[in-house]
Short mmCIF file of C-alpha atoms (C1' of nucleotides) in Angstrom, two decimals:
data_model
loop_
_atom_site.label_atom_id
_atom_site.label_comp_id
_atom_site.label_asym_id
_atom_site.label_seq_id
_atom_site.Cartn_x
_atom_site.Cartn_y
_atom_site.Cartn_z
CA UNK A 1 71.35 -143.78 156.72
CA UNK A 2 74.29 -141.99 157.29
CA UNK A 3 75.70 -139.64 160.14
CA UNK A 4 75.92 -135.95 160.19
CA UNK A 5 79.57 -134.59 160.28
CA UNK A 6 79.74 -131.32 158.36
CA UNK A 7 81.82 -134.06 155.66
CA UNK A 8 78.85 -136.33 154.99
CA UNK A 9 76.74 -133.22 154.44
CA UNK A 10 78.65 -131.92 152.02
CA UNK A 11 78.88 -135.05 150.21
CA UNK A 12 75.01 -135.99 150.31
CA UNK A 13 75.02 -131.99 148.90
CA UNK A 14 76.77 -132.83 146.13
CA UNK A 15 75.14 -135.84 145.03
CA UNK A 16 71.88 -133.71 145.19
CA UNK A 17 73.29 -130.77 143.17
CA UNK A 18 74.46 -134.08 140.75
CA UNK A 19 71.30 -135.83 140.71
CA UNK A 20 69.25 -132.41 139.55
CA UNK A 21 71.58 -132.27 136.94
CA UNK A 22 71.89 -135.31 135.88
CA UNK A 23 68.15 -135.67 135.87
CA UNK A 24 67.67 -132.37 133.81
CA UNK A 25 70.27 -132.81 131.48
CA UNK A 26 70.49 -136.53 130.56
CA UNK A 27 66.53 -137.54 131.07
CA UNK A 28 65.54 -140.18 133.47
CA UNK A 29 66.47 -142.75 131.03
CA UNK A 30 70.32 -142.29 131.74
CA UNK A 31 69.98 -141.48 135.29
CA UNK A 32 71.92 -143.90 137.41
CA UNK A 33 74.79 -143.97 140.10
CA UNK A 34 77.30 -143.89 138.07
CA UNK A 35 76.30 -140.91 136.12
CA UNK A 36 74.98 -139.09 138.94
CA UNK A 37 78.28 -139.75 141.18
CA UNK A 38 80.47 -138.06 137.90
CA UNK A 39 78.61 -135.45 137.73
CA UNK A 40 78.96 -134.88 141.71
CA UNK A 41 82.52 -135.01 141.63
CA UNK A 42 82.61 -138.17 143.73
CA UNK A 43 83.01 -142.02 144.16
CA UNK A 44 79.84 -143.93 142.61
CA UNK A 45 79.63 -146.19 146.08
CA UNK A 46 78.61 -142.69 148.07
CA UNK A 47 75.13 -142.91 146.47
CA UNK A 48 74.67 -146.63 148.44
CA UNK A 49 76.49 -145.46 151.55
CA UNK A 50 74.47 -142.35 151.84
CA UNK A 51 71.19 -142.90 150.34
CA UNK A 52 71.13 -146.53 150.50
CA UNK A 53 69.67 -146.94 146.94
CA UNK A 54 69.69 -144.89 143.58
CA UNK A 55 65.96 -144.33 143.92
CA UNK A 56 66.13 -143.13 147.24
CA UNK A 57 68.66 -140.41 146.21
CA UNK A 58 66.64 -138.94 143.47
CA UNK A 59 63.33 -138.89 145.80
CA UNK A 60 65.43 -136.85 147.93
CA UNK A 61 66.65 -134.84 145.03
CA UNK A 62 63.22 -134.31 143.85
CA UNK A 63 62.40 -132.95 147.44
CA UNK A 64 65.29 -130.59 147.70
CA UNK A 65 64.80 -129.45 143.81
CA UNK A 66 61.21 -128.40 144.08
CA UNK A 67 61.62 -126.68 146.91
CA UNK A 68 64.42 -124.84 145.85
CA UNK A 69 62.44 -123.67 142.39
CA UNK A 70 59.79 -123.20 144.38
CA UNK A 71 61.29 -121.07 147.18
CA UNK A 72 62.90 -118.76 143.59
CA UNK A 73 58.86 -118.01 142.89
CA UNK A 74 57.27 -117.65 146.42
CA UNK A 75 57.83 -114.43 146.79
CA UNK A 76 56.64 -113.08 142.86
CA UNK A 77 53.70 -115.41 143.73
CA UNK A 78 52.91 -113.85 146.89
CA UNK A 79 52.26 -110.34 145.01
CA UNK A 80 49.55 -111.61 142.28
CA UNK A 81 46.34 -110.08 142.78
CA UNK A 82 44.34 -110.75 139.99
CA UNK A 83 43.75 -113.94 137.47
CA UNK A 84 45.67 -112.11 134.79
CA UNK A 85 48.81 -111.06 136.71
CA UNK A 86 48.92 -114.95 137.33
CA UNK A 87 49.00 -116.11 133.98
CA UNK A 88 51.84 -113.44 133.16
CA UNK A 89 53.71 -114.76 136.03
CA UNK A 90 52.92 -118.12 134.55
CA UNK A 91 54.89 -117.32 131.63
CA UNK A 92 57.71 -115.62 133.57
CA UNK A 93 58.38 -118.76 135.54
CA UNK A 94 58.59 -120.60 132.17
CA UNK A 95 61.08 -118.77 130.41
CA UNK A 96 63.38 -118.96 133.52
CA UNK A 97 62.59 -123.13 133.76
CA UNK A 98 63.75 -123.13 130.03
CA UNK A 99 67.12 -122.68 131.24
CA UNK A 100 66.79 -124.12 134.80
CA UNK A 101 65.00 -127.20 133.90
CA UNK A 102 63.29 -127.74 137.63
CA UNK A 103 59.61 -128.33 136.39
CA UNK A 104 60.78 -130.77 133.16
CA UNK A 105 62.74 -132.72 135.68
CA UNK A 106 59.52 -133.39 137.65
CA UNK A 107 58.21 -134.58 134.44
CA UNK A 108 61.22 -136.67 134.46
CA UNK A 109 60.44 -138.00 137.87
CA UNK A 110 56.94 -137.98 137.17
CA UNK A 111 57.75 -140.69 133.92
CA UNK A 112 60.30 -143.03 136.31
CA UNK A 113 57.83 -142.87 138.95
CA UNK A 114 55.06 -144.96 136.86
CA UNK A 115 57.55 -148.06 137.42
CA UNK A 116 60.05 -146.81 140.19
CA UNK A 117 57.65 -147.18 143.45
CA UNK A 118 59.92 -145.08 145.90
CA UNK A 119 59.47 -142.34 143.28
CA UNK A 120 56.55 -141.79 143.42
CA UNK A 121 55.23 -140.18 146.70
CA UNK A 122 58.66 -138.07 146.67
CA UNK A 123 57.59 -137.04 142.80
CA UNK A 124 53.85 -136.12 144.43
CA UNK A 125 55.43 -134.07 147.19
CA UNK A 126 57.67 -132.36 145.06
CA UNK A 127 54.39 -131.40 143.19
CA UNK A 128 52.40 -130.69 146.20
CA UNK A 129 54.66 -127.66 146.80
CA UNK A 130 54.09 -125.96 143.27
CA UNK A 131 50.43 -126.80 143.74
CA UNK A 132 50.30 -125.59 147.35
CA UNK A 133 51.56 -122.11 146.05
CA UNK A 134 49.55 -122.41 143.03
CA UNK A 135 46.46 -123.06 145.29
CA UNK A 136 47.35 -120.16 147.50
CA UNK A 137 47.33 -117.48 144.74
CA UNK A 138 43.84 -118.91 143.40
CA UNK A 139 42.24 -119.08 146.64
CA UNK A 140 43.10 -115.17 147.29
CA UNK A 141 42.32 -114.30 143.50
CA UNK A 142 39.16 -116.32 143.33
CA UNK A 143 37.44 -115.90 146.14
CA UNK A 144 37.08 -111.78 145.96
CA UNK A 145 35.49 -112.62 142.28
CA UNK A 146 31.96 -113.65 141.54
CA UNK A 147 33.52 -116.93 140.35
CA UNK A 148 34.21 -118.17 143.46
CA UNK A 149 31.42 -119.91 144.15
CA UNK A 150 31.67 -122.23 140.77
CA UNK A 151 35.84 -122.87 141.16
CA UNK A 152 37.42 -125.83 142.84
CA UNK A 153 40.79 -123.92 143.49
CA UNK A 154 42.61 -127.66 145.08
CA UNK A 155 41.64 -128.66 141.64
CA UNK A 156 42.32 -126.21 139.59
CA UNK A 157 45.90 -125.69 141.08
CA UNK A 158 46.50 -129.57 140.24
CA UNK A 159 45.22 -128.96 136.96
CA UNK A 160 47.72 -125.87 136.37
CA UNK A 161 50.41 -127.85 137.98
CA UNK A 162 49.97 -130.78 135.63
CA UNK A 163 49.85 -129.27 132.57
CA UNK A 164 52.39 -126.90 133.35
CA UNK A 165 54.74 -130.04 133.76
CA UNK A 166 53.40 -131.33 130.32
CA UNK A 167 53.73 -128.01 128.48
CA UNK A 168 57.69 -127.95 129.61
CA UNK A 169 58.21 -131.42 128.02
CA UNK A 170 56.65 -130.80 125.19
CA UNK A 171 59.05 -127.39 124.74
CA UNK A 172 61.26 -130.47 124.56
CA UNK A 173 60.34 -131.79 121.42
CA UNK A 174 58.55 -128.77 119.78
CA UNK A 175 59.21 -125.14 121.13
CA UNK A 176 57.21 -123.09 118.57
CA UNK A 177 54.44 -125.54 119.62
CA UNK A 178 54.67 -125.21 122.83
CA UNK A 179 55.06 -121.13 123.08
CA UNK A 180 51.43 -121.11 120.74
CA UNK A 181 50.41 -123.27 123.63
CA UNK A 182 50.96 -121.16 126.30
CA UNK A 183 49.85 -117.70 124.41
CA UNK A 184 46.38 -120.09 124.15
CA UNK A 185 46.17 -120.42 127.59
CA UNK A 186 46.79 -116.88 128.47
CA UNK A 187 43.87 -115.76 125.88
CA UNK A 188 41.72 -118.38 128.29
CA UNK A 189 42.52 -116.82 130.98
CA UNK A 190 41.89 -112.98 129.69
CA UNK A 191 38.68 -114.41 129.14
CA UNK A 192 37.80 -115.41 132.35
CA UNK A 193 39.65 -112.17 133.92
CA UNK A 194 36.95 -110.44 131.29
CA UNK A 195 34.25 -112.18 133.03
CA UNK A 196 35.16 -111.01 136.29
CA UNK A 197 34.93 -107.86 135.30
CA UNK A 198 31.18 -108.08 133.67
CA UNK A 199 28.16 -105.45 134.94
CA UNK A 200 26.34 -107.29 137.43
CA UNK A 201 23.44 -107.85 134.57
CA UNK A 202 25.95 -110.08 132.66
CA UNK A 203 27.48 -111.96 135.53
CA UNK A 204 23.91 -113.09 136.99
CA UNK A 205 23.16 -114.36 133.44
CA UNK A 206 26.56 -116.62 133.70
CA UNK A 207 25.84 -117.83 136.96
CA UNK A 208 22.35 -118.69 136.19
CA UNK A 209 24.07 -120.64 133.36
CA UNK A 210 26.65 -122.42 135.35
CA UNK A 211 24.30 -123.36 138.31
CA UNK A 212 22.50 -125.59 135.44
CA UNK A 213 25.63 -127.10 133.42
CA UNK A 214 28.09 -126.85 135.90
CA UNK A 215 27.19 -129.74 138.36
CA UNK A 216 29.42 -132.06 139.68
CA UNK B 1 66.16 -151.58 107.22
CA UNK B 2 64.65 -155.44 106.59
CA UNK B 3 63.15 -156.64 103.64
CA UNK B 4 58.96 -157.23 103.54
CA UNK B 5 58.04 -160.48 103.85
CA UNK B 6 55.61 -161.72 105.63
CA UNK B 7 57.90 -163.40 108.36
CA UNK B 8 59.58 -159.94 108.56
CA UNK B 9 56.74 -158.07 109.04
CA UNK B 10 55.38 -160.20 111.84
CA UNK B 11 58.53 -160.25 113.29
CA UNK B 12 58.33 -156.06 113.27
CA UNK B 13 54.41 -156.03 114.08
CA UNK B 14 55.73 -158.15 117.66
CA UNK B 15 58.23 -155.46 118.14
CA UNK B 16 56.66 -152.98 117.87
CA UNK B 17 53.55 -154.00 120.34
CA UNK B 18 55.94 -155.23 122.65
CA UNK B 19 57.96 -151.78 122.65
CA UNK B 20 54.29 -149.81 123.35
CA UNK B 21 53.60 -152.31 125.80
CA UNK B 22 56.75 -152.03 127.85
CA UNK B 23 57.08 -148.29 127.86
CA UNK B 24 53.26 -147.98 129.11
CA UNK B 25 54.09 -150.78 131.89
CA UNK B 26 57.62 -150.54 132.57
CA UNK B 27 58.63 -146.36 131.61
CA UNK B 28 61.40 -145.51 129.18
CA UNK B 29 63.65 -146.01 132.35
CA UNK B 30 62.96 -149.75 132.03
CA UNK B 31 62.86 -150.28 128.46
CA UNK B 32 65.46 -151.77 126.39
CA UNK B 33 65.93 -153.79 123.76
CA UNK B 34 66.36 -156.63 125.95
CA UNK B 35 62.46 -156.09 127.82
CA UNK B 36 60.86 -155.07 124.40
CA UNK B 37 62.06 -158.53 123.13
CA UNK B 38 61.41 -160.28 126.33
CA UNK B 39 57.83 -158.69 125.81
CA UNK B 40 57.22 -159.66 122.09
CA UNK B 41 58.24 -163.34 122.33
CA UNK B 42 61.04 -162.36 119.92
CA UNK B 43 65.08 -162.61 120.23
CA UNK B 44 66.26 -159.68 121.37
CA UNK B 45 68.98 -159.19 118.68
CA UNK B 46 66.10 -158.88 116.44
CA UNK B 47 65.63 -155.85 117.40
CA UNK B 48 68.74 -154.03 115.76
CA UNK B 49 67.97 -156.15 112.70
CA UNK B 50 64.89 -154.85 111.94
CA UNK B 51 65.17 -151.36 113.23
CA UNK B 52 68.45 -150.80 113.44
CA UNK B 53 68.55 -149.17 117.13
CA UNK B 54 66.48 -149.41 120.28
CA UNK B 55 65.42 -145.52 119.52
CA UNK B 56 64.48 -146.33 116.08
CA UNK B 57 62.50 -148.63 117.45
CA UNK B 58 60.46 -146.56 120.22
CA UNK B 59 60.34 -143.94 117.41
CA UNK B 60 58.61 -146.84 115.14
CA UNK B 61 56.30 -147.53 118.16
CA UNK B 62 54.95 -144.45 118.99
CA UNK B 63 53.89 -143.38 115.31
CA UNK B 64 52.39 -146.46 115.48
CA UNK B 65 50.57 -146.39 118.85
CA UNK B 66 49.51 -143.02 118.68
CA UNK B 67 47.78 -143.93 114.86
CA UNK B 68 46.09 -146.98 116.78
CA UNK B 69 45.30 -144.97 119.86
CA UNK B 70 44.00 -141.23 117.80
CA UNK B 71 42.13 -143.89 115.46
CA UNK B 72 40.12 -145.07 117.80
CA UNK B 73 38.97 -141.75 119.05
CA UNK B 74 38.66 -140.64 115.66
CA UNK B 75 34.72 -141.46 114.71
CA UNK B 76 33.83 -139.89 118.73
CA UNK B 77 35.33 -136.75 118.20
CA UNK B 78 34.16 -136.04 114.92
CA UNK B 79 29.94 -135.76 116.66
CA UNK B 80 31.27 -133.34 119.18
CA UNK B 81 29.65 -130.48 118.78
CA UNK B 82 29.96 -128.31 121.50
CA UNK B 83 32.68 -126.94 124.15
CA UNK B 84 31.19 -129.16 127.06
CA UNK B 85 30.58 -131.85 124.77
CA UNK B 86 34.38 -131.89 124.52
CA UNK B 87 34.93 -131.84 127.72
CA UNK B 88 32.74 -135.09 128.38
CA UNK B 89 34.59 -136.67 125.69
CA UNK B 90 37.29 -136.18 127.18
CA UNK B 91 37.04 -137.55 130.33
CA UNK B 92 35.58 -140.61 128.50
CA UNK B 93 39.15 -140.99 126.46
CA UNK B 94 41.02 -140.14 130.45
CA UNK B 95 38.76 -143.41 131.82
CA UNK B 96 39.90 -145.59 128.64
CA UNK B 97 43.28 -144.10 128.79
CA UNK B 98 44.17 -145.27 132.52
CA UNK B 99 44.18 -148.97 131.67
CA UNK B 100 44.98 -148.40 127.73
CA UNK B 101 47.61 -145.92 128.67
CA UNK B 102 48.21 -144.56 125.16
CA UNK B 103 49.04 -140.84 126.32
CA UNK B 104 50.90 -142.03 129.06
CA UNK B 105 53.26 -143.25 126.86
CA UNK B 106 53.21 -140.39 125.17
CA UNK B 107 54.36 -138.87 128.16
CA UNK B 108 57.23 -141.48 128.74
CA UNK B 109 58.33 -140.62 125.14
CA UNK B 110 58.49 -137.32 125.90
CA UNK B 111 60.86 -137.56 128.94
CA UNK B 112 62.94 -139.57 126.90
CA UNK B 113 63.19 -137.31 123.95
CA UNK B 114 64.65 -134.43 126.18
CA UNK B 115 67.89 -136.71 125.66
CA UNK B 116 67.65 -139.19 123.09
CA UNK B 117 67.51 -137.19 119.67
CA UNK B 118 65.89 -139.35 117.80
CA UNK B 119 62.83 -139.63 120.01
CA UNK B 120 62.38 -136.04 119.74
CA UNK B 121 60.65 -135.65 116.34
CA UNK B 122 58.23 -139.23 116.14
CA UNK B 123 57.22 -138.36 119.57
CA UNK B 124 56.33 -134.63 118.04
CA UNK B 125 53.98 -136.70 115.12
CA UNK B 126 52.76 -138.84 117.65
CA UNK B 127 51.62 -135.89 119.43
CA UNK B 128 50.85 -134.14 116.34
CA UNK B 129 48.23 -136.90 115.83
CA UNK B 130 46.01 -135.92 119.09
CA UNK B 131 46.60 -132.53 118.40
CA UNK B 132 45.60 -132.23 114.87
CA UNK B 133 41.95 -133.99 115.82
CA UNK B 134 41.62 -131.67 118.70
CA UNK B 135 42.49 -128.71 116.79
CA UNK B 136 39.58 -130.09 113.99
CA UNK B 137 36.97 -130.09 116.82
CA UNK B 138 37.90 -126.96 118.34
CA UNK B 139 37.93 -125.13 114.93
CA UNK B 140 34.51 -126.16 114.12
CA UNK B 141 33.21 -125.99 117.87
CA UNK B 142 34.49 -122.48 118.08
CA UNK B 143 33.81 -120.93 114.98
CA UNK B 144 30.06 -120.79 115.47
CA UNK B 145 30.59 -119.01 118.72
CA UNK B 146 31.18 -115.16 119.28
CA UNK B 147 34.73 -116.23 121.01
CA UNK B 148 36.17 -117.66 117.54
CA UNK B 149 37.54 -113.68 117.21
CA UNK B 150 39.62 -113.96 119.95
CA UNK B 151 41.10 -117.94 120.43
CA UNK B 152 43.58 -119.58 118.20
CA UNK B 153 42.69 -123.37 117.89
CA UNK B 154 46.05 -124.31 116.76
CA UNK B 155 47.48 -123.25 120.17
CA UNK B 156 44.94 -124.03 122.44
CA UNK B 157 44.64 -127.55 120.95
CA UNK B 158 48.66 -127.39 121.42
CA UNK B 159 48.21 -126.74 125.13
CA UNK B 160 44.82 -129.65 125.82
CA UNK B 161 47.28 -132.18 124.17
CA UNK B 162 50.45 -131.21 126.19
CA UNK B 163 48.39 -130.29 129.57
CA UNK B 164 46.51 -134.15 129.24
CA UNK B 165 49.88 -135.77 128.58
CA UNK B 166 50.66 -134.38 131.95
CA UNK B 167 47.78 -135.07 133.77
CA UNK B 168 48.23 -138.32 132.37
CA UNK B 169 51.40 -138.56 134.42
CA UNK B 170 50.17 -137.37 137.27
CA UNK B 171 47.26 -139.56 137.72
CA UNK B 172 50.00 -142.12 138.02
CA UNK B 173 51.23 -140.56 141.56
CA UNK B 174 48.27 -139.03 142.44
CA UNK B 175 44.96 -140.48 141.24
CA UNK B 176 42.78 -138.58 143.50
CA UNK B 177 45.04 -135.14 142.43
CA UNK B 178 44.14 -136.00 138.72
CA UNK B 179 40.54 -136.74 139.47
CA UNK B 180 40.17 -133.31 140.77
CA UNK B 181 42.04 -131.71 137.72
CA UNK B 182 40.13 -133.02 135.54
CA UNK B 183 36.69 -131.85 137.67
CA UNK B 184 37.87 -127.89 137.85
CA UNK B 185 38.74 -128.25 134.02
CA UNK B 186 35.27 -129.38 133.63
CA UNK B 187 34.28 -126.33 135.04
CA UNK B 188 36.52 -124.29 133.20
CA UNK B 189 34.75 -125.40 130.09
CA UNK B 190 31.20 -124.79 131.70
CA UNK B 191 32.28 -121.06 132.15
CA UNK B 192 33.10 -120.50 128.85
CA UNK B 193 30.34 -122.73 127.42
CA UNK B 194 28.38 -120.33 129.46
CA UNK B 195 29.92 -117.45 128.19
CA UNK B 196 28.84 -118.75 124.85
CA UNK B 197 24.92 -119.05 125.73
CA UNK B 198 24.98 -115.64 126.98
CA UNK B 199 22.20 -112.97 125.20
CA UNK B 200 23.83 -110.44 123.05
CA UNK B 201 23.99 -107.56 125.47
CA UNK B 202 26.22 -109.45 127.82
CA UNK B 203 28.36 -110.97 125.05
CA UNK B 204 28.85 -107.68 123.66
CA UNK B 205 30.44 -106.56 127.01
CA UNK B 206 32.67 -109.85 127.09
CA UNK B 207 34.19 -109.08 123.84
CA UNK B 208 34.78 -105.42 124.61
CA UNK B 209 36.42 -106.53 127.54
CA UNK B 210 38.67 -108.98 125.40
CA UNK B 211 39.50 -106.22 123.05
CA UNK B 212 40.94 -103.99 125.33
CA UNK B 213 43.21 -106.69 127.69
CA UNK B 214 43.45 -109.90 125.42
CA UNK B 215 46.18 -108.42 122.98
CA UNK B 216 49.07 -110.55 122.25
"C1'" DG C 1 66.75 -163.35 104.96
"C1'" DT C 2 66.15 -164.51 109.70
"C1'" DC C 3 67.66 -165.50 113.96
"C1'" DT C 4 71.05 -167.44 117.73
"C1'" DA C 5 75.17 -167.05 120.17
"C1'" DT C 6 78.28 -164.25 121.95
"C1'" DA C 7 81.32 -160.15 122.93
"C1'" DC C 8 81.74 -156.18 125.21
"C1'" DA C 9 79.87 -151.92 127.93
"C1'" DT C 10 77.32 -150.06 131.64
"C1'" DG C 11 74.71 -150.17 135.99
"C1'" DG C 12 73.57 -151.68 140.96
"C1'" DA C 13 75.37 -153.08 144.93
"C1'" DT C 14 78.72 -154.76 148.53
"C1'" DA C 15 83.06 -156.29 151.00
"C1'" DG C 16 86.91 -154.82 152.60
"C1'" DA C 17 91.14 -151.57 152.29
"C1'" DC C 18 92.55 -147.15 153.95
"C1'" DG D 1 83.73 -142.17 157.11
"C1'" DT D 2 85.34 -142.62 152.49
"C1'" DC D 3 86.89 -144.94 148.63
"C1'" DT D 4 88.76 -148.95 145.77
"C1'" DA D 5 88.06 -153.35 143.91
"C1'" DT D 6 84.94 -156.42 142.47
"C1'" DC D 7 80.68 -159.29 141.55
"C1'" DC D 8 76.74 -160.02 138.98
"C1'" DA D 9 72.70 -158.38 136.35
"C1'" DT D 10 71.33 -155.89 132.49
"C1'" DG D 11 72.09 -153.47 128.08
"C1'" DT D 12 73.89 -152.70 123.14
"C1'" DA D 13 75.55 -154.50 119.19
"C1'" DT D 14 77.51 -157.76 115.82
"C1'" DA D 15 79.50 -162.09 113.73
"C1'" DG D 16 78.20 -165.91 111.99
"C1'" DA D 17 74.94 -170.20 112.05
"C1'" DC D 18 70.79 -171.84 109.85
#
DNA sequence: GTCTATACATGGATAGAC
DNA sequence: GTCTATCCATGTATAGAC
């Protein structure tokens, strides 16, 4: 689209770094060239010349965000050893997005992308890396427990993923809400981490249970 | 903002289905006054005359929708009488909520809200609207059970809402991805419907175990 | 009271100057 | 390679016709 001189680099740099803000602090709604370009510090026709389309620069932006944010985590992610220790982290990562703003602004991508076609499989990658690390942890935390056999970690990582993206936008509209949320989910989640910890007596009595509701 | 007659109201009734139906098909990036009028048959000055602003507007609209859309859930919720039961229902409002797309909406609202102040507290009511049925079921679902001592139904009715809004989204880039959410949350909700069929012995264990690490 | 016509702002995109 | 000038579509809002 463009060459690669150390100058057009630095440009298509800062009309990332504009388009992540942009996106994060005026909402998808008043995302455009213009906006993004002022907040970059540079002419509104760079977005065509180097991107070739205002879509195309935010799926770009979406790809260098998330991996960004997601780089900041990898290594706190890479130390959880147990279900609970996830869920704490969980909550870690949220208080630092409050200010950052990296997960909302997939939930602003994920919104534009219902109409904006190009948007979407840039919005899914960006995704795909939270729920790649995501997976990762669950796999290794799962897998040593007797739950193992009954979780669908792929699934369960898209589940987190998603409604980690919905519990951000909703901090949007109604924190309190949104903090009894997440204290909800990390009572859930002590309660599984309780099961995992159950006398072998107990846990054979849940997975007798599960093997005859749990089917799918 | 407008007088009541009849004309008026049809006038506002047109607006206001043609506002739900372009943010569900087009996103809050696409919607304007211009494509909610286009969409309701009406002038698009009509608009500011009967709500005064495009936000006003959307704000009317999703009070609205989310009455039409919690209203028709309304009788189906209020049989459920179990965890899993819940679970199955909702997977039942998911299927009618991909072509509906009610929540999704919800969702679009909620991007735009980060930005646009006056979305912020009519999405909040809309929301309120799922969550307060939710929270009715899980109250009565969970108070039977031996885990009532240890979950808070206002919060974890607070985190289903937000966490469907965004797998609501996410369905829209990743269908397959949501599919599979929505199976390991299934499971989820086996476990701890199987937690609650356990005998006594075993139950007694969970809860000790809940007493000691689920403090918050 | 209701709506049409119209003014004025903003956004996307490109041609051509530097 | 970068930026200015500019065109045209779309968006918000209001003045005034019916």
């Amino acid at each position: 689209m463009s060459p690669e001189t150390a100058k057009s680099l630095e440009t298509k740099h800062k009309l990332l770094e504009g388009a992540l803000r942009t996106l994060t602090e005026q909402g998808i709604a008043k995302t455009s060239a213009r906006t993004v370009a002022a907040a970059a510090g540079v002419n509104q026709a760079l977005v065509f010349y180097h991107f070739g389309s205002v879509d195309e620069l935010l799926a770009a932006a979406c790809r260098y965000g998330a991996e960004k944010a997601v780089a900041r985590f990898r290594p706190r992610l890479a130390e959880v050893g147990s279900l609970s220790e996830l869920l704490t982290v969980g909550r870690e990562i949220h208080e630092q997005e409050r200010s950052g703003g990296h997960v909302a602004l997939l939930g602003q991508l994920l919104a534009g992308a219902q109409t904006h076609e190009a948007l979407g499989p840039a919005t899914a990658a960006g995704l795909d890396l939270w729920i790649a690390e995501i997976e990762r942890v669950l796999v290794r935390v799962l897998a040593a427990t007797p739950l193992g056999e009954f979780t669908d970690p792929a699934g369960l990582a898209r589940a987190v993923a998603a409604s980690f993206v919905g519990i951000e936008l909703y901090e949007g509209v109604d924190a309190a809400g949104a903090q009894a949320a997440l204290g909800a989910l990390e009572q859930l989640g002590a309660l599984v981490a309780a099961l995992e910890e159950l006398g072998p007596v107990a846990q054979r009595a849940v997975r007798h249970r599960l093997r005859r509701t749990g089917r799918r």
